[in-house]
Each structure stands twice: as structure tokens, then as C-alpha cells.
Tab-separated table of N, CA and C in Angstrom:
chain	number	residue	atom	x	y	z
A	1	MET	N	-21.683	-5.844	33.230
A	1	MET	CA	-21.561	-5.529	31.688
A	1	MET	C	-20.192	-5.357	31.370
A	2	LYS	N	-19.370	-4.719	31.992
A	2	LYS	CA	-17.945	-4.889	31.731
A	2	LYS	C	-17.274	-6.157	31.511
A	3	LYS	N	-17.704	-7.198	32.630
A	3	LYS	CA	-17.265	-8.425	32.571
A	3	LYS	C	-17.633	-9.160	31.396
A	4	LEU	N	-18.823	-8.773	30.967
A	4	LEU	CA	-19.420	-9.776	29.906
A	4	LEU	C	-18.699	-9.272	28.462
A	5	ILE	N	-18.263	-7.913	28.364
A	5	ILE	CA	-17.492	-7.510	27.287
A	5	ILE	C	-16.166	-7.985	27.337
A	6	VAL	N	-15.418	-7.925	28.465
A	6	VAL	CA	-13.904	-8.498	28.623
A	6	VAL	C	-14.195	-10.176	28.369
A	7	VAL	N	-15.198	-10.887	28.638
A	7	VAL	CA	-15.124	-12.259	28.361
A	7	VAL	C	-15.278	-12.382	26.786
A	8	ALA	N	-16.154	-11.664	26.269
A	8	ALA	CA	-16.277	-11.704	24.805
A	8	ALA	C	-14.994	-11.405	24.111
A	9	VAL	N	-14.380	-10.422	24.496
A	9	VAL	CA	-13.189	-10.042	24.025
A	9	VAL	C	-11.943	-11.165	23.896
A	10	LEU	N	-11.999	-11.734	25.186
A	10	LEU	CA	-11.087	-12.708	25.486
A	10	LEU	C	-11.281	-14.008	24.526
A	11	LEU	N	-12.601	-14.254	24.602
A	11	LEU	CA	-13.146	-15.489	23.869
A	11	LEU	C	-12.808	-15.265	22.242
A	12	PHE	N	-13.188	-14.108	21.794
A	12	PHE	CA	-12.891	-13.852	20.360
A	12	PHE	C	-11.469	-13.739	20.214
A	13	GLY	N	-10.528	-13.303	21.026
A	13	GLY	CA	-9.258	-13.044	20.774
A	13	GLY	C	-8.680	-14.672	20.623
A	14	ALA	N	-9.065	-15.548	21.770
A	14	ALA	CA	-8.645	-17.040	21.461
A	14	ALA	C	-9.017	-17.555	20.282
A	15	ILE	N	-10.356	-17.316	19.785
A	15	ILE	CA	-10.573	-18.141	18.500
A	15	ILE	C	-9.714	-17.433	17.358
A	16	GLY	N	-9.486	-16.199	17.403
A	16	GLY	CA	-8.564	-15.448	16.405
A	16	GLY	C	-7.222	-16.148	16.313
A	17	LEU	N	-6.606	-16.422	17.460
A	17	LEU	CA	-5.218	-16.833	17.617
A	17	LEU	C	-5.129	-18.313	17.123
A	18	ASN	N	-6.356	-18.943	17.216
A	18	ASN	CA	-6.351	-20.442	16.628
A	18	ASN	C	-6.184	-20.589	15.229
A	19	VAL	N	-6.345	-19.279	14.547
A	19	VAL	CA	-6.197	-19.131	12.990
A	19	VAL	C	-4.670	-19.023	12.437
A	20	LYS	N	-3.741	-19.445	13.379
A	20	LYS	CA	-2.184	-19.126	13.135
A	20	LYS	C	-1.822	-20.220	11.850
A	21	ALA	N	-0.931	-19.859	11.294
A	21	ALA	CA	-0.514	-21.166	10.561
A	21	ALA	C	0.584	-21.807	11.414
A	22	GLN	N	0.265	-22.605	12.104
A	22	GLN	CA	1.197	-23.336	13.051
A	22	GLN	C	0.814	-24.918	12.958
A	23	SER	N	-0.300	-25.080	12.547
A	23	SER	CA	-0.753	-26.506	12.435
A	23	SER	C	-0.517	-26.957	11.096
A	24	SER	N	-0.247	-28.280	10.810
A	24	SER	CA	0.004	-28.801	9.478
A	24	SER	C	-0.980	-28.371	8.529
A	25	GLY	N	-0.780	-27.781	7.333
A	25	GLY	CA	-1.729	-27.594	6.243
A	25	GLY	C	-1.029	-26.447	5.371
A	26	THR	N	-1.785	-25.825	4.530
A	26	THR	CA	-1.300	-24.926	3.457
A	26	THR	C	-2.132	-23.556	3.977
A	27	TYR	N	-1.416	-22.519	3.918
A	27	TYR	CA	-1.944	-21.257	4.378
A	27	TYR	C	-1.707	-20.086	3.631
A	28	ASN	N	-2.675	-19.071	3.112
A	28	ASN	CA	-2.555	-17.899	2.309
A	28	ASN	C	-2.334	-16.725	3.240
A	29	SER	N	-1.459	-15.853	2.822
A	29	SER	CA	-1.132	-14.579	3.729
A	29	SER	C	-2.429	-13.842	3.884
A	30	THR	N	-2.422	-13.179	4.880
A	30	THR	CA	-3.432	-12.160	5.064
A	30	THR	C	-3.153	-10.691	5.260
A	31	TYR	N	-1.685	-10.700	5.413
A	31	TYR	CA	-1.148	-9.318	5.518
A	31	TYR	C	0.223	-9.170	4.977
A	32	VAL	N	0.445	-8.167	4.245
A	32	VAL	CA	1.761	-7.920	3.410
A	32	VAL	C	2.194	-6.459	3.855
A	33	LYS	N	3.440	-6.317	4.149
A	33	LYS	CA	4.050	-4.924	4.179
A	33	LYS	C	5.447	-4.895	3.748
A	34	VAL	N	5.678	-4.029	2.817
A	34	VAL	CA	7.013	-3.875	2.331
A	34	VAL	C	7.744	-3.002	3.200
A	35	ASN	N	9.270	-3.368	3.460
A	35	ASN	CA	9.805	-2.760	4.379
A	35	ASN	C	10.128	-1.361	3.847
A	36	ILE	N	10.025	-0.244	4.776
A	36	ILE	CA	10.342	0.868	4.646
A	36	ILE	C	11.795	1.205	4.129
A	37	GLY	N	11.960	1.833	2.998
A	37	GLY	CA	13.343	1.921	2.381
A	37	GLY	C	13.942	0.847	1.750
A	38	VAL	N	13.471	-0.305	1.688
A	38	VAL	CA	14.063	-1.247	1.004
A	38	VAL	C	12.863	-1.992	0.031
A	39	ALA	N	12.798	-1.670	-1.024
A	39	ALA	CA	11.763	-2.002	-1.930
A	39	ALA	C	11.626	-3.507	-2.379
A	40	THR	N	12.745	-4.393	-1.971
A	40	THR	CA	12.802	-5.698	-2.029
A	40	THR	C	12.643	-6.735	-1.107
A	41	ARG	N	12.266	-6.178	0.079
A	41	ARG	CA	12.034	-6.838	1.272
A	41	ARG	C	10.551	-6.795	1.834
A	42	ALA	N	10.127	-7.733	2.174
A	42	ALA	CA	8.683	-7.768	2.710
A	42	ALA	C	8.380	-8.545	3.861
A	43	MET	N	7.205	-8.470	4.535
A	43	MET	CA	6.987	-9.294	5.809
A	43	MET	C	5.542	-9.585	5.260
A	44	PHE	N	4.900	-10.894	5.482
A	44	PHE	CA	3.874	-11.689	5.140
A	44	PHE	C	3.387	-12.231	6.662
A	45	GLY	N	2.133	-11.818	7.058
A	45	GLY	CA	1.497	-12.421	7.996
A	45	GLY	C	0.633	-13.377	7.715
A	46	PHE	N	0.423	-14.583	8.577
A	46	PHE	CA	-0.450	-15.877	8.174
A	46	PHE	C	-1.356	-15.750	9.535
A	47	GLY	N	-2.535	-15.363	9.586
A	47	GLY	CA	-3.318	-15.628	10.708
A	47	GLY	C	-4.530	-14.660	10.426
A	48	PRO	N	-5.202	-14.165	11.627
A	48	PRO	CA	-6.450	-13.310	11.544
A	48	PRO	C	-6.080	-12.172	10.606
A	49	VAL	N	-6.978	-11.810	9.832
A	49	VAL	CA	-6.807	-10.604	8.814
A	49	VAL	C	-6.553	-9.298	9.482
A	50	GLY	N	-5.600	-8.629	8.968
A	50	GLY	CA	-4.995	-7.292	9.491
A	50	GLY	C	-3.949	-7.266	10.359
A	51	ASN	N	-3.646	-6.114	10.808
A	51	ASN	CA	-2.492	-5.856	11.557
A	51	ASN	C	-3.127	-4.972	12.844
A	52	PRO	N	-2.616	-5.349	14.071
A	52	PRO	CA	-1.347	-6.023	14.268
A	52	PRO	C	-1.175	-7.407	14.160
A	53	ILE	N	0.047	-8.043	13.950
A	53	ILE	CA	0.235	-9.383	13.729
A	53	ILE	C	0.748	-10.050	14.894
A	54	ILE	N	0.710	-9.625	15.972
A	54	ILE	CA	1.132	-10.205	17.131
A	54	ILE	C	0.712	-11.588	17.371
A	55	GLY	N	1.382	-12.558	17.544
A	55	GLY	CA	1.077	-13.900	17.629
A	55	GLY	C	0.795	-14.748	16.525
A	56	GLN	N	0.948	-13.928	15.269
A	56	GLN	CA	0.757	-14.663	14.146
A	56	GLN	C	2.217	-15.373	13.609
A	57	THR	N	2.097	-16.335	12.739
A	57	THR	CA	3.181	-16.945	11.864
A	57	THR	C	3.435	-15.774	11.026
A	58	VAL	N	4.810	-15.538	10.809
A	58	VAL	CA	5.299	-14.483	9.910
A	58	VAL	C	6.360	-14.817	9.164
A	59	VAL	N	6.320	-14.408	7.845
A	59	VAL	CA	7.561	-14.736	6.909
A	59	VAL	C	8.127	-13.461	6.467
A	60	PHE	N	9.434	-13.310	6.846
A	60	PHE	CA	10.139	-12.216	6.271
A	60	PHE	C	11.185	-12.636	5.046
A	61	MET	N	10.903	-12.066	3.980
A	61	MET	CA	11.737	-12.518	2.857
A	61	MET	C	12.448	-11.040	2.335
A	62	GLN	N	13.597	-11.452	1.401
A	62	GLN	CA	14.102	-10.371	0.585
A	62	GLN	C	14.858	-10.981	-0.501
A	63	CYS	N	14.863	-10.094	-1.662
A	63	CYS	CA	15.481	-10.591	-3.015
A	63	CYS	C	16.252	-9.306	-3.482
A	64	ASP	N	17.573	-9.150	-2.660
A	64	ASP	CA	18.187	-7.816	-3.002
A	64	ASP	C	18.763	-7.898	-4.306
A	65	ASN	N	19.446	-9.025	-4.608
A	65	ASN	CA	20.080	-8.789	-5.984
A	65	ASN	C	19.329	-9.138	-7.219
A	66	GLY	N	18.119	-9.422	-7.038
A	66	GLY	CA	17.345	-9.478	-8.200
A	66	GLY	C	17.129	-10.911	-8.659
A	67	SER	N	17.946	-12.041	-8.149
A	67	SER	CA	17.711	-13.299	-8.438
A	67	SER	C	17.575	-14.420	-7.535
A	68	THR	N	18.474	-14.288	-6.405
A	68	THR	CA	18.268	-14.897	-5.366
A	68	THR	C	18.088	-14.116	-4.066
A	69	GLY	N	17.469	-14.732	-3.072
A	69	GLY	CA	17.393	-14.183	-1.784
A	69	GLY	C	17.050	-15.246	-0.655
A	70	THR	N	16.746	-14.833	0.304
A	70	THR	CA	16.523	-15.694	1.590
A	70	THR	C	14.926	-15.247	2.325
A	71	TYR	N	14.476	-16.165	3.008
A	71	TYR	CA	13.373	-15.927	3.731
A	71	TYR	C	13.497	-16.751	5.111
A	72	SER	N	12.863	-16.215	6.038
A	72	SER	CA	12.750	-16.715	7.449
A	72	SER	C	11.311	-16.715	8.050
A	73	VAL	N	11.031	-17.639	8.773
A	73	VAL	CA	9.712	-17.808	9.094
A	73	VAL	C	9.824	-17.701	10.882
A	74	VAL	N	8.689	-16.861	11.521
A	74	VAL	CA	8.865	-16.852	12.668
A	74	VAL	C	7.403	-16.973	13.282
A	75	THR	N	7.404	-17.930	14.250
A	75	THR	CA	5.843	-18.397	14.618
A	75	THR	C	5.919	-17.615	16.099
A	76	ASN	N	4.644	-17.329	16.143
A	76	ASN	CA	4.051	-16.336	17.391
A	76	ASN	C	4.934	-15.108	17.502
A	77	TYR	N	4.713	-14.529	16.219
A	77	TYR	CA	5.696	-13.380	16.192
A	77	TYR	C	5.504	-12.301	17.544
A	78	ALA	N	6.639	-11.771	18.000
A	78	ALA	CA	6.676	-10.744	19.022
A	78	ALA	C	6.036	-11.303	20.276
A	79	THR	N	6.099	-12.554	20.594
A	79	THR	CA	5.652	-12.967	21.841
A	79	THR	C	7.020	-13.814	22.453
A	80	THR	N	6.577	-13.983	23.693
A	80	THR	CA	7.891	-14.624	24.410
A	80	THR	C	8.189	-16.155	23.858
A	81	SER	N	7.237	-16.907	23.420
A	81	SER	CA	7.231	-18.003	22.835
A	81	SER	C	7.571	-18.214	21.427
A	82	GLN	N	8.015	-16.992	20.847
A	82	GLN	CA	8.250	-17.212	19.301
A	82	GLN	C	9.456	-17.986	19.156
A	83	GLN	N	9.453	-18.618	17.914
A	83	GLN	CA	10.556	-19.329	17.373
A	83	GLN	C	10.913	-19.069	15.998
A	84	SER	N	12.030	-19.001	15.488
A	84	SER	CA	12.480	-18.679	14.113
A	84	SER	C	13.249	-19.446	13.483
A	85	SER	N	13.205	-19.653	12.320
A	85	SER	CA	13.841	-20.629	11.390
A	85	SER	C	15.371	-19.684	11.066
A	86	ALA	N	16.253	-20.422	10.573
A	86	ALA	CA	17.542	-19.670	9.935
A	86	ALA	C	16.961	-19.076	8.767
A	87	LEU	N	17.865	-18.469	7.936
A	87	LEU	CA	17.611	-17.969	6.486
A	87	LEU	C	17.531	-19.064	5.511
A	88	ILE	N	16.404	-19.138	4.784
A	88	ILE	CA	16.281	-20.096	3.846
A	88	ILE	C	16.431	-19.619	2.434
A	89	PRO	N	17.145	-20.211	1.559
A	89	PRO	CA	17.370	-19.833	0.269
A	89	PRO	C	16.029	-19.608	-0.686
A	90	LEU	N	16.054	-18.813	-1.469
A	90	LEU	CA	14.915	-18.706	-2.390
A	90	LEU	C	15.540	-18.267	-3.618
A	91	THR	N	14.922	-18.605	-4.750
A	91	THR	CA	15.136	-17.874	-6.249
A	91	THR	C	13.838	-16.934	-6.689
A	92	CYS	N	14.161	-15.609	-6.875
A	92	CYS	CA	12.970	-14.694	-7.149
A	92	CYS	C	13.575	-13.956	-8.400
A	93	SER	N	12.416	-13.074	-8.868
A	93	SER	CA	12.666	-12.081	-9.990
A	93	SER	C	12.182	-10.855	-9.545
A	94	VAL	N	12.912	-9.850	-9.732
A	94	VAL	CA	12.591	-8.344	-9.283
A	94	VAL	C	12.744	-7.715	-10.709
A	95	THR	N	11.594	-7.041	-10.702
A	95	THR	CA	11.695	-5.915	-11.955
A	95	THR	C	11.229	-4.438	-11.462
A	96	TYR	N	11.815	-3.453	-12.052
A	96	TYR	CA	11.805	-2.147	-11.921
A	96	TYR	C	11.032	-1.345	-12.964
A	97	SER	N	10.279	-0.478	-12.806
A	97	SER	CA	9.619	0.271	-13.968
A	97	SER	C	8.955	1.507	-13.279
A	98	LYS	N	8.394	2.371	-14.204
A	98	LYS	CA	7.614	3.534	-13.728
A	98	LYS	C	6.214	2.986	-13.468
A	99	ASP	N	5.777	3.478	-12.093
A	99	ASP	CA	4.618	2.810	-11.736
A	99	ASP	C	3.381	3.118	-12.738
A	100	PRO	N	2.081	2.309	-12.688
A	100	PRO	CA	0.877	2.475	-13.567
A	100	PRO	C	0.283	3.881	-13.593
A	101	ASP	N	0.460	4.540	-12.358
A	101	ASP	CA	-0.402	5.773	-12.296
A	101	ASP	C	0.338	6.931	-12.924
A	102	GLY	N	1.525	6.598	-13.588
A	102	GLY	CA	1.916	7.638	-14.525
A	102	GLY	C	2.888	8.584	-13.962
A	103	ASP	N	2.980	8.584	-12.654
A	103	ASP	CA	3.899	9.737	-11.901
A	103	ASP	C	5.508	9.382	-12.159
A	104	SER	N	6.355	9.772	-11.477
A	104	SER	CA	7.815	9.740	-11.687
A	104	SER	C	8.398	8.694	-10.541
A	105	ASN	N	7.506	7.959	-9.847
A	105	ASN	CA	7.949	7.159	-8.934
A	105	ASN	C	8.478	5.678	-9.348
A	106	LEU	N	9.139	5.125	-8.798
A	106	LEU	CA	9.794	3.761	-9.248
A	106	LEU	C	8.772	2.690	-8.637
A	107	TYR	N	8.473	1.697	-9.380
A	107	TYR	CA	7.551	0.685	-9.093
A	107	TYR	C	8.279	-0.552	-9.098
A	108	THR	N	8.352	-1.265	-8.013
A	108	THR	CA	9.015	-2.561	-7.944
A	108	THR	C	8.127	-3.793	-7.707
A	109	ALA	N	8.436	-4.858	-8.603
A	109	ALA	CA	7.571	-5.898	-8.308
A	109	ALA	C	8.515	-7.217	-8.262
A	110	VAL	N	8.256	-8.055	-7.255
A	110	VAL	CA	9.099	-9.083	-6.650
A	110	VAL	C	8.047	-10.440	-6.869
A	111	VAL	N	8.623	-11.352	-7.416
A	111	VAL	CA	7.914	-12.775	-7.653
A	111	VAL	C	8.983	-13.784	-7.194
A	112	VAL	N	8.520	-14.710	-6.500
A	112	VAL	CA	9.269	-15.921	-5.960
A	112	VAL	C	8.958	-17.004	-6.921
A	113	LYS	N	10.360	-17.348	-7.504
A	113	LYS	CA	10.461	-18.521	-8.420
A	113	LYS	C	10.234	-19.953	-7.807
A	114	SER	N	11.155	-19.957	-6.772
A	114	SER	CA	11.210	-21.290	-6.065
A	114	SER	C	11.938	-21.139	-4.628
A	115	ALA	N	11.349	-21.739	-3.824
A	115	ALA	CA	11.984	-21.779	-2.341
A	115	ALA	C	12.259	-23.033	-1.858
A	116	GLN	N	13.447	-23.160	-0.732
A	116	GLN	CA	13.444	-24.288	0.062
A	116	GLN	C	12.642	-24.403	1.125
A	117	SER	N	12.684	-25.464	1.706
A	117	SER	CA	11.963	-25.601	3.248
A	117	SER	C	13.126	-25.459	4.188
A	118	GLY	N	12.298	-25.099	5.261
A	118	GLY	CA	13.243	-24.801	6.719
A	118	GLY	C	12.523	-25.390	7.696
A	119	GLN	N	13.187	-25.325	8.816
A	119	GLN	CA	12.580	-25.949	10.038
A	119	GLN	C	12.472	-24.827	11.123
A	120	VAL	N	11.303	-24.836	11.744
A	120	VAL	CA	11.214	-24.059	13.047
A	120	VAL	C	10.765	-25.040	14.041
A	121	GLY	N	11.267	-25.237	14.880
A	121	GLY	CA	11.186	-26.444	16.095
A	121	GLY	C	11.080	-27.957	15.252
A	122	SER	N	10.154	-28.366	15.635
A	122	SER	CA	9.818	-29.737	14.992
A	122	SER	C	9.073	-29.566	13.625
A	123	GLN	N	8.718	-28.529	13.153
A	123	GLN	CA	8.086	-28.373	11.960
A	123	GLN	C	8.771	-27.931	10.854
A	124	THR	N	8.077	-28.278	9.623
A	124	THR	CA	9.044	-27.905	8.282
A	124	THR	C	7.982	-26.724	7.658
A	125	PHE	N	8.449	-25.682	7.225
A	125	PHE	CA	7.787	-24.701	6.576
A	125	PHE	C	8.454	-24.630	5.247
A	126	THR	N	7.488	-24.673	4.248
A	126	THR	CA	7.760	-24.309	2.666
A	126	THR	C	7.076	-23.042	2.094
A	127	LEU	N	7.852	-22.015	1.703
A	127	LEU	CA	7.115	-21.101	0.855
A	127	LEU	C	6.755	-21.514	-0.313
A	128	ASN	N	5.723	-21.667	-0.608
A	128	ASN	CA	5.261	-22.268	-2.092
A	128	ASN	C	5.216	-20.956	-2.984
A	129	SER	N	4.746	-19.905	-2.709
A	129	SER	CA	4.811	-18.755	-3.423
A	129	SER	C	4.743	-17.430	-2.884
A	130	ALA	N	5.106	-16.384	-3.500
A	130	ALA	CA	5.380	-15.150	-2.702
A	130	ALA	C	5.307	-14.111	-3.871
A	131	SER	N	4.678	-13.111	-3.720
A	131	SER	CA	4.882	-11.816	-4.819
A	131	SER	C	4.501	-10.630	-3.913
A	132	PHE	N	5.057	-9.531	-4.317
A	132	PHE	CA	4.614	-8.189	-3.651
A	132	PHE	C	5.142	-7.054	-4.754
A	133	GLN	N	4.266	-6.108	-4.633
A	133	GLN	CA	4.538	-4.812	-5.297
A	133	GLN	C	4.704	-3.785	-4.438
A	134	SER	N	5.518	-2.788	-4.667
A	134	SER	CA	5.742	-1.427	-3.982
A	134	SER	C	6.195	-0.090	-4.632
A	135	GLU	N	5.811	0.939	-4.455
A	135	GLU	CA	6.088	2.119	-4.946
A	135	GLU	C	6.830	3.069	-4.334
A	136	HIS	N	8.038	3.587	-4.740
A	136	HIS	CA	9.016	4.434	-3.996
A	136	HIS	C	8.366	5.760	-3.993
A	137	VAL	N	8.085	6.167	-2.823
A	137	VAL	CA	7.401	7.488	-2.820
A	137	VAL	C	8.250	8.621	-2.548
A	138	GLY	N	9.615	8.351	-2.293
A	138	GLY	CA	10.693	9.314	-2.338
A	138	GLY	C	10.816	10.107	-1.135
A	139	MET	N	9.625	10.184	-0.189
A	139	MET	CA	9.864	11.009	1.018
A	139	MET	C	10.441	9.994	1.999
A	140	HIS	N	11.596	10.433	2.513
A	140	HIS	CA	12.500	9.653	3.585
A	140	HIS	C	12.815	8.440	3.087
A	141	ASN	N	12.999	8.249	1.711
A	141	ASN	CA	13.407	6.969	1.311
A	141	ASN	C	12.367	5.793	1.764
A	142	GLN	N	11.018	6.016	1.642
A	142	GLN	CA	10.144	5.137	1.932
A	142	GLN	C	9.438	4.275	0.626
A	143	ASN	N	8.989	3.386	1.019
A	143	ASN	CA	8.230	2.417	-0.065
A	143	ASN	C	6.768	2.201	0.419
A	144	GLU	N	5.812	2.467	-0.471
A	144	GLU	CA	4.475	2.208	-0.224
A	144	GLU	C	4.048	0.968	-0.630
A	145	THR	N	3.594	-0.029	0.160
A	145	THR	CA	2.938	-1.327	-0.380
A	145	THR	C	1.815	-1.317	-1.311
A	146	ILE	N	1.970	-1.728	-2.420
A	146	ILE	CA	0.802	-1.817	-3.272
A	146	ILE	C	-0.041	-3.077	-3.296
A	147	GLY	N	0.625	-4.075	-2.910
A	147	GLY	CA	-0.119	-5.329	-2.847
A	147	GLY	C	0.728	-6.599	-2.735
A	148	GLY	N	0.211	-7.818	-2.457
A	148	GLY	CA	0.992	-8.808	-2.325
A	148	GLY	C	0.455	-10.075	-1.850
A	149	ALA	N	1.048	-11.123	-1.906
A	149	ALA	CA	0.352	-12.344	-1.250
A	149	ALA	C	1.474	-13.512	-1.241
A	150	ALA	N	1.354	-14.374	-0.228
A	150	ALA	CA	2.141	-15.552	0.015
A	150	ALA	C	1.411	-16.701	0.198
A	151	GLN	N	1.919	-17.848	-0.008
A	151	GLN	CA	1.461	-19.204	0.480
A	151	GLN	C	2.474	-20.147	1.177
A	152	ILE	N	2.334	-20.622	2.280
A	152	ILE	CA	3.158	-21.581	2.870
A	152	ILE	C	2.423	-22.879	3.291
A	153	THR	N	3.320	-23.999	3.230
A	153	THR	CA	2.804	-25.227	3.688
A	153	THR	C	3.584	-25.572	4.906
A	154	VAL	N	2.904	-26.173	5.985
A	154	VAL	CA	3.373	-26.489	7.322
A	154	VAL	C	3.135	-28.163	7.353
A	155	GLN	N	4.482	-28.757	7.763
A	155	GLN	CA	4.400	-30.115	7.950
A	155	GLN	C	4.954	-30.592	9.363
């Protein structure tokens, strides 16, 4: 019985890992997390829904000055075979306001306006769109991820 469970888990895991954004095509993110302490930086995962994102294609992006920023693409995140791009420029918009639930926390929204393409190995990755929202919760300078999504094209 234990062998059957192990085989099922290995088979399901292998099927799940095939959903990575490393073949040609256009992919929507399945995971977003705003960096703790930095409301204008986020990580998007492209692969099986949820966290952990080990083995997925991951996009790290930042828009610290409010109008320009960078992103990078990592394939096979946190594995020995991972490859990453250099920092790729993008244009973005950052807005700050009091958040919708009416407390005194700061609300941040980041939207990518345009992005350039970058190489990871022999593949070209283009960040077509990205946006995310976070709320500064004030405890230990942390930000709570409210939502977000991104789309990439792989060629």
C-alpha cells in the first residue's frame, strides 16, 4: 500500500512539474507574493497552483522609484538546474493610498506599463503584464499581499 501511495505521489508530482512555463507559449501566474518590507517588489510563480514554488518558473520584479524598474526570470526555481536572466528593464506605475478597508494602513498598487524581453539560456521571456497590490501592516515593516497577476510569453 505504501508503494502505491509513493508511486501515485511521484506520478502526480511529475505531471505537476510539466506545467512549468518553460516551453514556448503564454502563461498566466498562479502565485504572487509581495516582498516583506518592500511594497514595490513582488514574486510571481508560473506553474502548479500554490506554494511552494520549487521547480517553477518565477519572475521577480521591482518598481522602486515609481516609474521604472526591473524584472528577472528564474527557471526551475531553487533547484540545482535553475537558470536566471539578467535584470530586464520595465516601465511601471506605483500608487499609494489609504487602503479600501478604511484603517490607517498604506495601500500600494503597482502596474507594469511595458517591459522588455530577456534571455534565459536559449529562450526569450517577455513579461506581457503584471500588477499587484499590498497593504503595509506596520508590524516589523511587513506588507500583506492583497492580490496580483502576471503574464509571460516564452519563445
